[in-house]
Coordinates of C-alpha atoms in Angstrom, one line a residue:
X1 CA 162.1 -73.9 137.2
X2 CA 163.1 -73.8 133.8
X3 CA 161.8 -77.2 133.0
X4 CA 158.7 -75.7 134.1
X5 CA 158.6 -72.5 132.1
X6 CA 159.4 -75.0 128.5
X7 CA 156.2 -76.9 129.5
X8 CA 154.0 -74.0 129.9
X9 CA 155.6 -72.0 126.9
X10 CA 154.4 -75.1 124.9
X11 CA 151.3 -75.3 126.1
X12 CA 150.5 -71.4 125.5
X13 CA 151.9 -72.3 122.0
X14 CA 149.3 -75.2 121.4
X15 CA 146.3 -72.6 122.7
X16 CA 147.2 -70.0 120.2
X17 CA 147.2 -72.4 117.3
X18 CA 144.1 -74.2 118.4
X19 CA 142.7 -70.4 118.4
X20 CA 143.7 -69.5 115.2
X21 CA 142.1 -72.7 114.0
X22 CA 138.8 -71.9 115.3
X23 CA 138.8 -68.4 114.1
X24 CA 139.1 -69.2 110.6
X25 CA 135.4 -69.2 109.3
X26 CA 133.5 -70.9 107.0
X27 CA 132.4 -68.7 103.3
X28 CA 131.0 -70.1 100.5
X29 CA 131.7 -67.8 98.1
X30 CA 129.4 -69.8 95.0
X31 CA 127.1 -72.5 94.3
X32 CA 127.1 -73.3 90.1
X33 CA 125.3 -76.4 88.4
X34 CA 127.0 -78.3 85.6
X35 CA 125.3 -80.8 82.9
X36 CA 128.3 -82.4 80.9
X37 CA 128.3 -85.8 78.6
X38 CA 130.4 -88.3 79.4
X39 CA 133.9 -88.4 77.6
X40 CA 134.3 -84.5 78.0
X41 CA 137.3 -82.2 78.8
X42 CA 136.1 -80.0 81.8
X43 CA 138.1 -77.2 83.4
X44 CA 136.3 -75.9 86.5
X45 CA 137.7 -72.7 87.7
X46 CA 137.6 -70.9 91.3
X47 CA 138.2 -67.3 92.1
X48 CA 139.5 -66.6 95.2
X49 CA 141.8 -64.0 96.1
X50 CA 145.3 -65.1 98.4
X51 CA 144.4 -68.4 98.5
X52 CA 146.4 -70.9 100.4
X53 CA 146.4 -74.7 101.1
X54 CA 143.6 -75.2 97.8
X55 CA 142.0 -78.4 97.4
X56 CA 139.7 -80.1 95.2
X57 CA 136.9 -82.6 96.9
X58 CA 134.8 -84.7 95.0
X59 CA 131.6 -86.3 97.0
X60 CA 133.9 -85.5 99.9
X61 CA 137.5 -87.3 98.8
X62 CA 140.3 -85.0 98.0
X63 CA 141.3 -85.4 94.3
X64 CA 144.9 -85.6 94.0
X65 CA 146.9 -83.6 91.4
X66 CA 147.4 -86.0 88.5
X67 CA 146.8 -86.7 84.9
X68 CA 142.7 -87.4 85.3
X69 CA 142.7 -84.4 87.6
X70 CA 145.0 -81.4 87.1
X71 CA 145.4 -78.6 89.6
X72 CA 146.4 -75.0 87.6
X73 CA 146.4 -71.6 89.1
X74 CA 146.2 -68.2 87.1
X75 CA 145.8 -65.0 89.0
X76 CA 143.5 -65.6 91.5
X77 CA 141.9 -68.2 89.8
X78 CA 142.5 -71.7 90.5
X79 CA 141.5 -74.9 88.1
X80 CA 141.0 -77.8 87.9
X81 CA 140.9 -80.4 84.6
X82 CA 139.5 -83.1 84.4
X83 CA 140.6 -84.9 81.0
X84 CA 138.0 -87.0 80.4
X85 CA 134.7 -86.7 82.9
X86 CA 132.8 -90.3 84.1
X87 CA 130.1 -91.0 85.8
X88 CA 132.1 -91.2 89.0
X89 CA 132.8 -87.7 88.6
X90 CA 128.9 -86.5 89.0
X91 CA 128.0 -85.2 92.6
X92 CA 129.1 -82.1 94.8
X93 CA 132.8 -81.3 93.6
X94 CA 134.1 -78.4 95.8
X95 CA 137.6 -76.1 95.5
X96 CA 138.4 -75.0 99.2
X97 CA 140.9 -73.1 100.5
X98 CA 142.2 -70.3 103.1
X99 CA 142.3 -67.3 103.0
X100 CA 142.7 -64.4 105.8
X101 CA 138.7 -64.3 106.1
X102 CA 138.3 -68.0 106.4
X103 CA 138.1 -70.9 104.7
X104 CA 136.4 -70.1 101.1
X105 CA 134.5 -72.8 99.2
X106 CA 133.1 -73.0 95.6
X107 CA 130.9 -75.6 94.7
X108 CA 130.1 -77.4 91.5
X109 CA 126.8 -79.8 91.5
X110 CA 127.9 -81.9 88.7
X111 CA 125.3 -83.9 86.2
X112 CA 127.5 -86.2 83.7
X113 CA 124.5 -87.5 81.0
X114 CA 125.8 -90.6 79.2
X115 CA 127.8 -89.9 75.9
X116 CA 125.6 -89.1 73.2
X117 CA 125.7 -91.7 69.7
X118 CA 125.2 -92.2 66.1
X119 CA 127.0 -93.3 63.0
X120 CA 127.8 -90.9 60.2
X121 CA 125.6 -90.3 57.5
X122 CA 125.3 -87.5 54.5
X123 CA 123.0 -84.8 54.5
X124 CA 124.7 -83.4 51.1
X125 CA 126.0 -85.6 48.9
X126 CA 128.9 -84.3 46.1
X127 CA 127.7 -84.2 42.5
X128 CA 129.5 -85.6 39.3
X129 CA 130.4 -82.5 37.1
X130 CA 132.0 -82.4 33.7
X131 CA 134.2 -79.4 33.5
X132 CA 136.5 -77.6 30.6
X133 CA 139.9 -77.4 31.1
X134 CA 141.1 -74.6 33.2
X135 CA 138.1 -74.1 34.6
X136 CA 137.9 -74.8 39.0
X137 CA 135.6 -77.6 40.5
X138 CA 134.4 -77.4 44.2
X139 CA 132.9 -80.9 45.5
X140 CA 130.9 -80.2 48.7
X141 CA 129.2 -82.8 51.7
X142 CA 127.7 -82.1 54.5
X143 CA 127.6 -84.9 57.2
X144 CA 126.0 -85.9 61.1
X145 CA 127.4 -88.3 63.5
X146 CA 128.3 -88.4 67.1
X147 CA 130.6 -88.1 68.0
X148 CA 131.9 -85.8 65.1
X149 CA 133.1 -88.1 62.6
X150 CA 136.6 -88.5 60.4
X151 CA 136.3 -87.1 56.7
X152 CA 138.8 -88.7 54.5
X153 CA 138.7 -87.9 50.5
X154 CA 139.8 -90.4 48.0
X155 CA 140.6 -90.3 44.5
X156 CA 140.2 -93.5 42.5
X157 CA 140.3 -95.5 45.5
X158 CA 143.6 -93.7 46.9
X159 CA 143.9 -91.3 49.7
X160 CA 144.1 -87.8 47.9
X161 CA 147.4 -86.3 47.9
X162 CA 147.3 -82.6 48.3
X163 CA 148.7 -80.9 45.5
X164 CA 149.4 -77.1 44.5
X165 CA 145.7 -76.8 42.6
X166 CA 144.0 -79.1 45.1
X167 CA 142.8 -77.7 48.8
X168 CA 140.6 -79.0 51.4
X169 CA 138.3 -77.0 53.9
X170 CA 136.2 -77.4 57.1
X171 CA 133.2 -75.1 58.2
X172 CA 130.9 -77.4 60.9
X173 CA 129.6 -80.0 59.4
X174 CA 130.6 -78.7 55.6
X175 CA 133.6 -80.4 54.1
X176 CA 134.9 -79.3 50.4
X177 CA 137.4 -80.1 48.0
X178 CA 138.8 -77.8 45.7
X179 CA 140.2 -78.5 42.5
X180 CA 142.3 -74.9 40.9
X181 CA 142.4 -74.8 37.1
X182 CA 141.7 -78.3 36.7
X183 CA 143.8 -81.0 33.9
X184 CA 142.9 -83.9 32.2
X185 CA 145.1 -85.5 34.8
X186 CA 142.3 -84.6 37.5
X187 CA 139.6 -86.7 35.8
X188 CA 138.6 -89.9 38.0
X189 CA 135.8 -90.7 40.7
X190 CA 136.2 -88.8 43.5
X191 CA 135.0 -90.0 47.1
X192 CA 134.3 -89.1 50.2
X193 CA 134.5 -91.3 53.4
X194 CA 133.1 -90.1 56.8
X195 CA 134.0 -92.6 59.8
X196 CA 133.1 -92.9 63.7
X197 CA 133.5 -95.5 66.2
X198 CA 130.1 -96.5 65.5
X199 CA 130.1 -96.8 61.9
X200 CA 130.8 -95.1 58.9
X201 CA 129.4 -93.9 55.4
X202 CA 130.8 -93.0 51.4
X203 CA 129.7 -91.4 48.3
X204 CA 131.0 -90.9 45.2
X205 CA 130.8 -88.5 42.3
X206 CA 133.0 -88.3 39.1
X207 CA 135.0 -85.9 37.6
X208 CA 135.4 -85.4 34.1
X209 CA 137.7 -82.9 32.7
X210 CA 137.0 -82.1 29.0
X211 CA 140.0 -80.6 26.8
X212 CA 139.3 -78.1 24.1
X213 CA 140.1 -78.9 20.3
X214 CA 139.3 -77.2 17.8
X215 CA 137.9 -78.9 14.5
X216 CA 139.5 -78.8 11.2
X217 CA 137.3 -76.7 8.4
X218 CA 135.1 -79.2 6.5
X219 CA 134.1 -80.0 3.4
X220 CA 131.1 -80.3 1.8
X221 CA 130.6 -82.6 -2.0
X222 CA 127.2 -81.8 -3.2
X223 CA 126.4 -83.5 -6.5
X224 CA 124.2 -82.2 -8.4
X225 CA 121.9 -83.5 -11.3
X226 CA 119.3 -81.6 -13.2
X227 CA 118.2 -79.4 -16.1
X228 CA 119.5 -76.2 -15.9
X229 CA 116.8 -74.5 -18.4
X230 CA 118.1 -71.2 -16.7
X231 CA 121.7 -71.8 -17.8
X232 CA 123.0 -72.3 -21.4
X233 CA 123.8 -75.8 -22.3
X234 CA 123.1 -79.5 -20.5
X235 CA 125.4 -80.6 -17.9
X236 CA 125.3 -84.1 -16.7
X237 CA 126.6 -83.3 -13.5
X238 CA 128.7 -80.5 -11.8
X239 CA 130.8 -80.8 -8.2
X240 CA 130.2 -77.7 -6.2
X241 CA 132.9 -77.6 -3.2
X242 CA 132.1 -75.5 -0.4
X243 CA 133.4 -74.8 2.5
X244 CA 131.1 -75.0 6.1
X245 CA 131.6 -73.7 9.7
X246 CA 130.3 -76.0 12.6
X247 CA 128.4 -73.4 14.8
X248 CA 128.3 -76.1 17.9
X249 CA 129.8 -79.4 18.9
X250 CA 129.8 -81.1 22.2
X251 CA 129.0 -85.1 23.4
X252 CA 125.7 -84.3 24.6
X253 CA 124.6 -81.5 21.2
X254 CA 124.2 -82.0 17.5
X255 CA 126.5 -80.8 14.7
X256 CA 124.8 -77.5 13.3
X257 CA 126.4 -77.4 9.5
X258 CA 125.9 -74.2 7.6
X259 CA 126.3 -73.6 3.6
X260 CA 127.9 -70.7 2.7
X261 CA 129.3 -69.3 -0.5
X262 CA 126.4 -70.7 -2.9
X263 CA 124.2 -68.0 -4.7
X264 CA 120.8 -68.7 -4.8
X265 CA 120.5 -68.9 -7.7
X266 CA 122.4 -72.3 -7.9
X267 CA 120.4 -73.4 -4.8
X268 CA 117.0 -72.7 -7.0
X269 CA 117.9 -75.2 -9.6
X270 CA 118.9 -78.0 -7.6
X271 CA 116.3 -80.8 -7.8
X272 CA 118.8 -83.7 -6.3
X273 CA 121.6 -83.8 -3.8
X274 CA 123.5 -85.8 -1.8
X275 CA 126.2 -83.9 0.6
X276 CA 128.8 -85.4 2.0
X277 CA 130.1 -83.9 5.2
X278 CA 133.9 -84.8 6.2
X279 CA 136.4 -84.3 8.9
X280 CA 139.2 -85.8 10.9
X281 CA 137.3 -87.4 13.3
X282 CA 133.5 -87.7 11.1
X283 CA 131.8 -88.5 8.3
X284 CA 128.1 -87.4 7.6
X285 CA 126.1 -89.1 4.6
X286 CA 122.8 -87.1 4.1
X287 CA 119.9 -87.1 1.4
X288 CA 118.2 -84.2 0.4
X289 CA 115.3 -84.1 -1.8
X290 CA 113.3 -81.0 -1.2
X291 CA 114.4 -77.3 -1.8
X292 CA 117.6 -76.0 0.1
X293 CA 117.1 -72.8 1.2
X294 CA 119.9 -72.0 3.8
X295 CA 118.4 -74.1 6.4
X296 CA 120.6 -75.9 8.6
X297 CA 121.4 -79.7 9.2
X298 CA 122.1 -81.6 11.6
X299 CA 123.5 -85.4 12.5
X300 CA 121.3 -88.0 14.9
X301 CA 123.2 -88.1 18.6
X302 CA 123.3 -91.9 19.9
X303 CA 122.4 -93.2 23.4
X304 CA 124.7 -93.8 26.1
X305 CA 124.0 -97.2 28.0
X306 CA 124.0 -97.1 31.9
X307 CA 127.1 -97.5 33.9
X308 CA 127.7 -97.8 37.8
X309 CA 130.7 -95.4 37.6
X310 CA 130.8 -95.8 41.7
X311 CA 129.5 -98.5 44.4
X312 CA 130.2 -98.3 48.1
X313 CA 132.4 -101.5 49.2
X314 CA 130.2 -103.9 51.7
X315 CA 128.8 -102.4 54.5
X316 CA 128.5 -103.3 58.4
X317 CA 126.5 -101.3 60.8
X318 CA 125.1 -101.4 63.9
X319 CA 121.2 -102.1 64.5
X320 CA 119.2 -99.4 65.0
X321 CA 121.5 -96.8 63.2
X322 CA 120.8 -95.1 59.7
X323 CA 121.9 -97.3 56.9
X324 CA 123.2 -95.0 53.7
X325 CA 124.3 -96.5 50.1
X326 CA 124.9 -94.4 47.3
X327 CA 125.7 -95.1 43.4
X328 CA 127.1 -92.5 41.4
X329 CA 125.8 -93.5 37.5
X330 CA 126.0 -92.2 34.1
X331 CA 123.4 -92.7 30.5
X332 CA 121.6 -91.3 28.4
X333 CA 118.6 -90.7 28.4
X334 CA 118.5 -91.2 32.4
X335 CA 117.8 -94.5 33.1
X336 CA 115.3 -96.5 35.5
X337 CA 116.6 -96.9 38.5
X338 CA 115.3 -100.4 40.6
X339 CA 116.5 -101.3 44.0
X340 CA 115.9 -104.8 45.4
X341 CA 116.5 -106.7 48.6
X342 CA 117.6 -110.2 48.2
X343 CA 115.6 -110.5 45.4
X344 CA 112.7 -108.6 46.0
X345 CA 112.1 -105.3 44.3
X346 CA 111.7 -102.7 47.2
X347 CA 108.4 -100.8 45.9
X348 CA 107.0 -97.9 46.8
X349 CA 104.9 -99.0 49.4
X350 CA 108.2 -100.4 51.6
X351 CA 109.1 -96.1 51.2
X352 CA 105.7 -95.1 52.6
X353 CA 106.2 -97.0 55.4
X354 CA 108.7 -94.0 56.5
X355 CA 112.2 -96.3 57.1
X356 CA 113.0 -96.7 53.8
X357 CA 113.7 -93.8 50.7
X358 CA 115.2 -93.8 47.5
X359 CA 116.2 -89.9 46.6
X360 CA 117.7 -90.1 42.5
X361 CA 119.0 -86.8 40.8
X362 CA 120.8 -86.8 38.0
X363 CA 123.6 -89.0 38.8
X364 CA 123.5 -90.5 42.1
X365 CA 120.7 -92.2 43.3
X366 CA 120.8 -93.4 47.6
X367 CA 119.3 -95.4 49.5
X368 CA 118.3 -94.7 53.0
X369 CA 117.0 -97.1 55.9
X370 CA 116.2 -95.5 59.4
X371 CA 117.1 -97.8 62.2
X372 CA 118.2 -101.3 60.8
X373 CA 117.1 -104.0 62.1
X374 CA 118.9 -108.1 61.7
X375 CA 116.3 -108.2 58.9
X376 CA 117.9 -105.2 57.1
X377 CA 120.7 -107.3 56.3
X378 CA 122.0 -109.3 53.1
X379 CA 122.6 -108.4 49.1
X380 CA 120.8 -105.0 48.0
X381 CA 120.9 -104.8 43.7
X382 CA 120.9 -101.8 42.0
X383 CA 119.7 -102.3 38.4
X384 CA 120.0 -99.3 35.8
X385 CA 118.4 -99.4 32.5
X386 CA 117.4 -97.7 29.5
X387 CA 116.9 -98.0 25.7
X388 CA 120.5 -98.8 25.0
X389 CA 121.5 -101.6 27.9
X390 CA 121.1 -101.9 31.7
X391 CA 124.0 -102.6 34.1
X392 CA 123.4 -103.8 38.1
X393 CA 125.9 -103.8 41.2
X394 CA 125.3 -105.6 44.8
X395 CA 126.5 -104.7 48.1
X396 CA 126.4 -106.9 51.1
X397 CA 125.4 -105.0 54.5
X398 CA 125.7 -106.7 58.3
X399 CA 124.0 -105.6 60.9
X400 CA 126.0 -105.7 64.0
X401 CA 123.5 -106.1 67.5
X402 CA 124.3 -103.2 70.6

C-alpha cells in the first residue's frame, strides 16, 4: 500500500509541473529594427520586470555568456554586448525569459551593412606663420577617413613632446596645436600625420619665431660741397653729423631714414651730397643730386630664392582612394609653382578632367588625385621658381591593388 501511494504521489507531482508548464504563455512585449556596420560595439537592452531563466537567441541558437557576447542585468533591464558585431550576427536576435505572466520576448531584427572605408585625407591644411616672440601660435587641420584616423604631430621629424607652453586639442574632425608665449627654441617645421589602416596622409607648415632687437642710433656723414653766397666766406667742404631714427625695419619692409636737426636753411644751399648711413649690422651708400627737402629714404630689399622647407616622405596607397601631397615653400616674390608626372608637366587640362587639382596659397601648394589608379603611380616633381633661383623635390607614390 505504501509502495502504491509513492507511485501515485509522483505521478500527481509530474501532472502539476507539466501544468504549470503549459500555463505559462507566450508575450512578446517588442519588435525593434537595427541597421549597424560591421566592427561595432552593440549593447541590446530588454526590459522586463522579475525576469527569470533570461536568454539570448540568435537565428534560433542560444548565445552563451562570453567575451563576444556578454549577458548584464541592471534593474529590470537585461543586456546583452556584443563586442564587435559580424555578419553572422544579422537575423532575428531575441532576449526571452519568465516571468509570472509568461514567457516574455523582445526581438531585435538585425541588419549588419559591411564596414564603411577610406584613407585619411586633409580638408584644412596648417599654415606657416612667422610670429614675435611672446606672442601664442595655434596650428589647426581638419581631416576625413574611415574609420576615424590617428593624428600624430611632429616637430622636425620627432614626435612632439608636450611641454608646459605646448597643448593639443580634439573637437570632431578639428585637431590643433597650441604653442603659449612662443621662443626662439619653438622655431622648426611642424607636421601633422593622420593614419588608418587603409592609408595615411601629412602636411607640413613652418614656424618661425622672430626675436626683438632694437637697433643702435645711426649716423648719418653728409658731405657737402658748394658756394655758400648766403654765408660769409668760401668753405671747401664742411661735415655735418646728424643723428637719424629708423621709423620701420623688418625682413620683408624697407629702412625709412629721417633727417632731423638740420635747419633749412643749410638744406637750401646744398647743391651735392653723398650720405652715408651706418649701423651694427648695415651700411647704406646713397647719392643725392636734387634738393633735400625732409623727404625720406629708403634702401632696395633683395629677393629670396625658393626653398622646399617641407616634402612628404614616399607614399603608398591603395587604388581607388584619394591621393594627397603637400609642400610647404618659402620666396620672394612667390614663385611658379610646376607639378610633373614622370616627366610630364601635369597642365591644366589633366585638372579639368575633375581627378586631378593643384590648390597653392601662400606657402603650401597640394596636390590632389581622386581615386588612383596603377597608372597614378611613380616620381611626381615639384619645381619652384622665380627671379632669384628655382629649387625641385620628388616623391615616389605606389599604388597598392584591393
Amino acid at each position: 500500500m505504501e509502495r502504491k501511494a509513492e507511485m501515485t504521489e509522483q505521478i500527481v507531482k509530474k501532472e502539476i509541473a507539466f501544468e504549470e508548464v503549459q500555463s505559462f504563455t507566450e508575450i512578446k512585449a517588442s519588435k525593434t529594427q537595427m541597421t549597424m556596420n560591421q566592427g561595432q560595439t552593440v549593447t541590446l537592452r530588454a526590459n522586463i520586470p522579475e525576469a527569470s531563466d533570461v536568454k539570448w537567441i540568435l537565428n534560433g541558437a542560444q548565445l552563451s555568456n562570453s567575451e563576444n557576447y556578454r549577458y548584464g542585468v541592471s534593474g529590470n533591464d537585461h543586456t546583452l554586448t556584443i563586442k564587435s558585431i559580424s555578419h553572422h550576427d544579422q537575423g532575428i536576435l531575441t532576449c526571452e525569459a519568465k516571468t509570472e505572466h509568461g514567457v516574455v520576448k523582445c526581438q531585435f531584427d538585425m541588419t549588419v551593412s559591411a564596414m564603411r572605408s577610406s584613407a585619411p585625407s586633409f580638408l584644412v591644411q596648417p599654415h606657416s606663420k612667422n610670429v614675435n616672440e611672446g606672442q601664442n601660435v595655434i596650428f589647426t587641420c581638419e581631416t576625413t577617413g574611415e574609420p576615424s584616423p590617428e593624428i600624430e604631430w611632429l616637430k622636425d621629424n620627432s614626435v612632439i613632446s608636450i611641454t608646459s607652453n605646448m597643448k593639443l586639442s580634439r573637437s570632431k574632425n578639428v585637431y590643433t596645436l597650441e604653442i603659449h608665449n612662443a621662443t626662439t627654441e619653438d622655431s622648426g617645421k611642424y607636421t601633422v600625420k593622420a593614419k588608418n589602416k587603409f592609408g595615411q596622409c601629412s602636411a607640413t607648415a613652418s614656424l618661425n619665431v622672430l626675436t626683438l632687437v632694437e637697433e643702435p642710433a645711426k649716423m648719418i656723414i653728409v658731405e657737402k660741397a658748394s658756394d655758400a653766397t648766403s654765408m660769409q666766406g668760401s668753405y671747401s667742404a664742411k661735415h655735418v653729423v646728424s643723428k637719424m631714427q629708423e621709423t620701420s625695419f623688418s625682413s620683408s619692409s624697407m629702412a625709412e631714414v629721417k633727417f632731423e636737426s638740420m635747419s633749412a636753411s643749410s638744406m637750401t644751399s646744398m647743391t651735392s651730397e653723398r650720405m652715408i648711413a651706418m649701423s651694427s649690422s648695415s651700411m647704406m651708400a646713397l647719392s643725392s643730386h636734387s634738393h633735400v627737402e625732409g623727404s625720406s629714404i629708403k634702401a632696395i630689399s633683395h629677393g629670396i630664392p625658393p626653398k622646399i622647407e617641407a616634402a612628404p616622405q614616399d607614399i603608398s596607397i591603395e587604388s581607388g582612394k584619394v591621393l594627397t601631397v603637400a609642400c610647404a615653400f618659402i620666396g620672394d616674390p612667390t614663385p611658379c609653382i610646376e607639378w610633373s608626372h614622370s616627366g610630364k608637366t601635369l597642365s591644366s587640362k589633366a585638372q579639368e578632367s575633375g581627378r586631378l587639382q593643384i590648390e597653392t596659397s601662400q606657402d603650401v601648394t597640394t596636390l590632389v588625385i581622386s581615386g588612383v589608379k596603377e597608372t597614378d603611380a611613380g616620381a611626381y616633381t615639384l619645381k619652384l621658381f622665380n627671379e632669384f633661383g628655382f629649387d625641385t623635390t620628388t616623391v615616389n607614390v605606389r599604388i597598392r591593388l584591393m
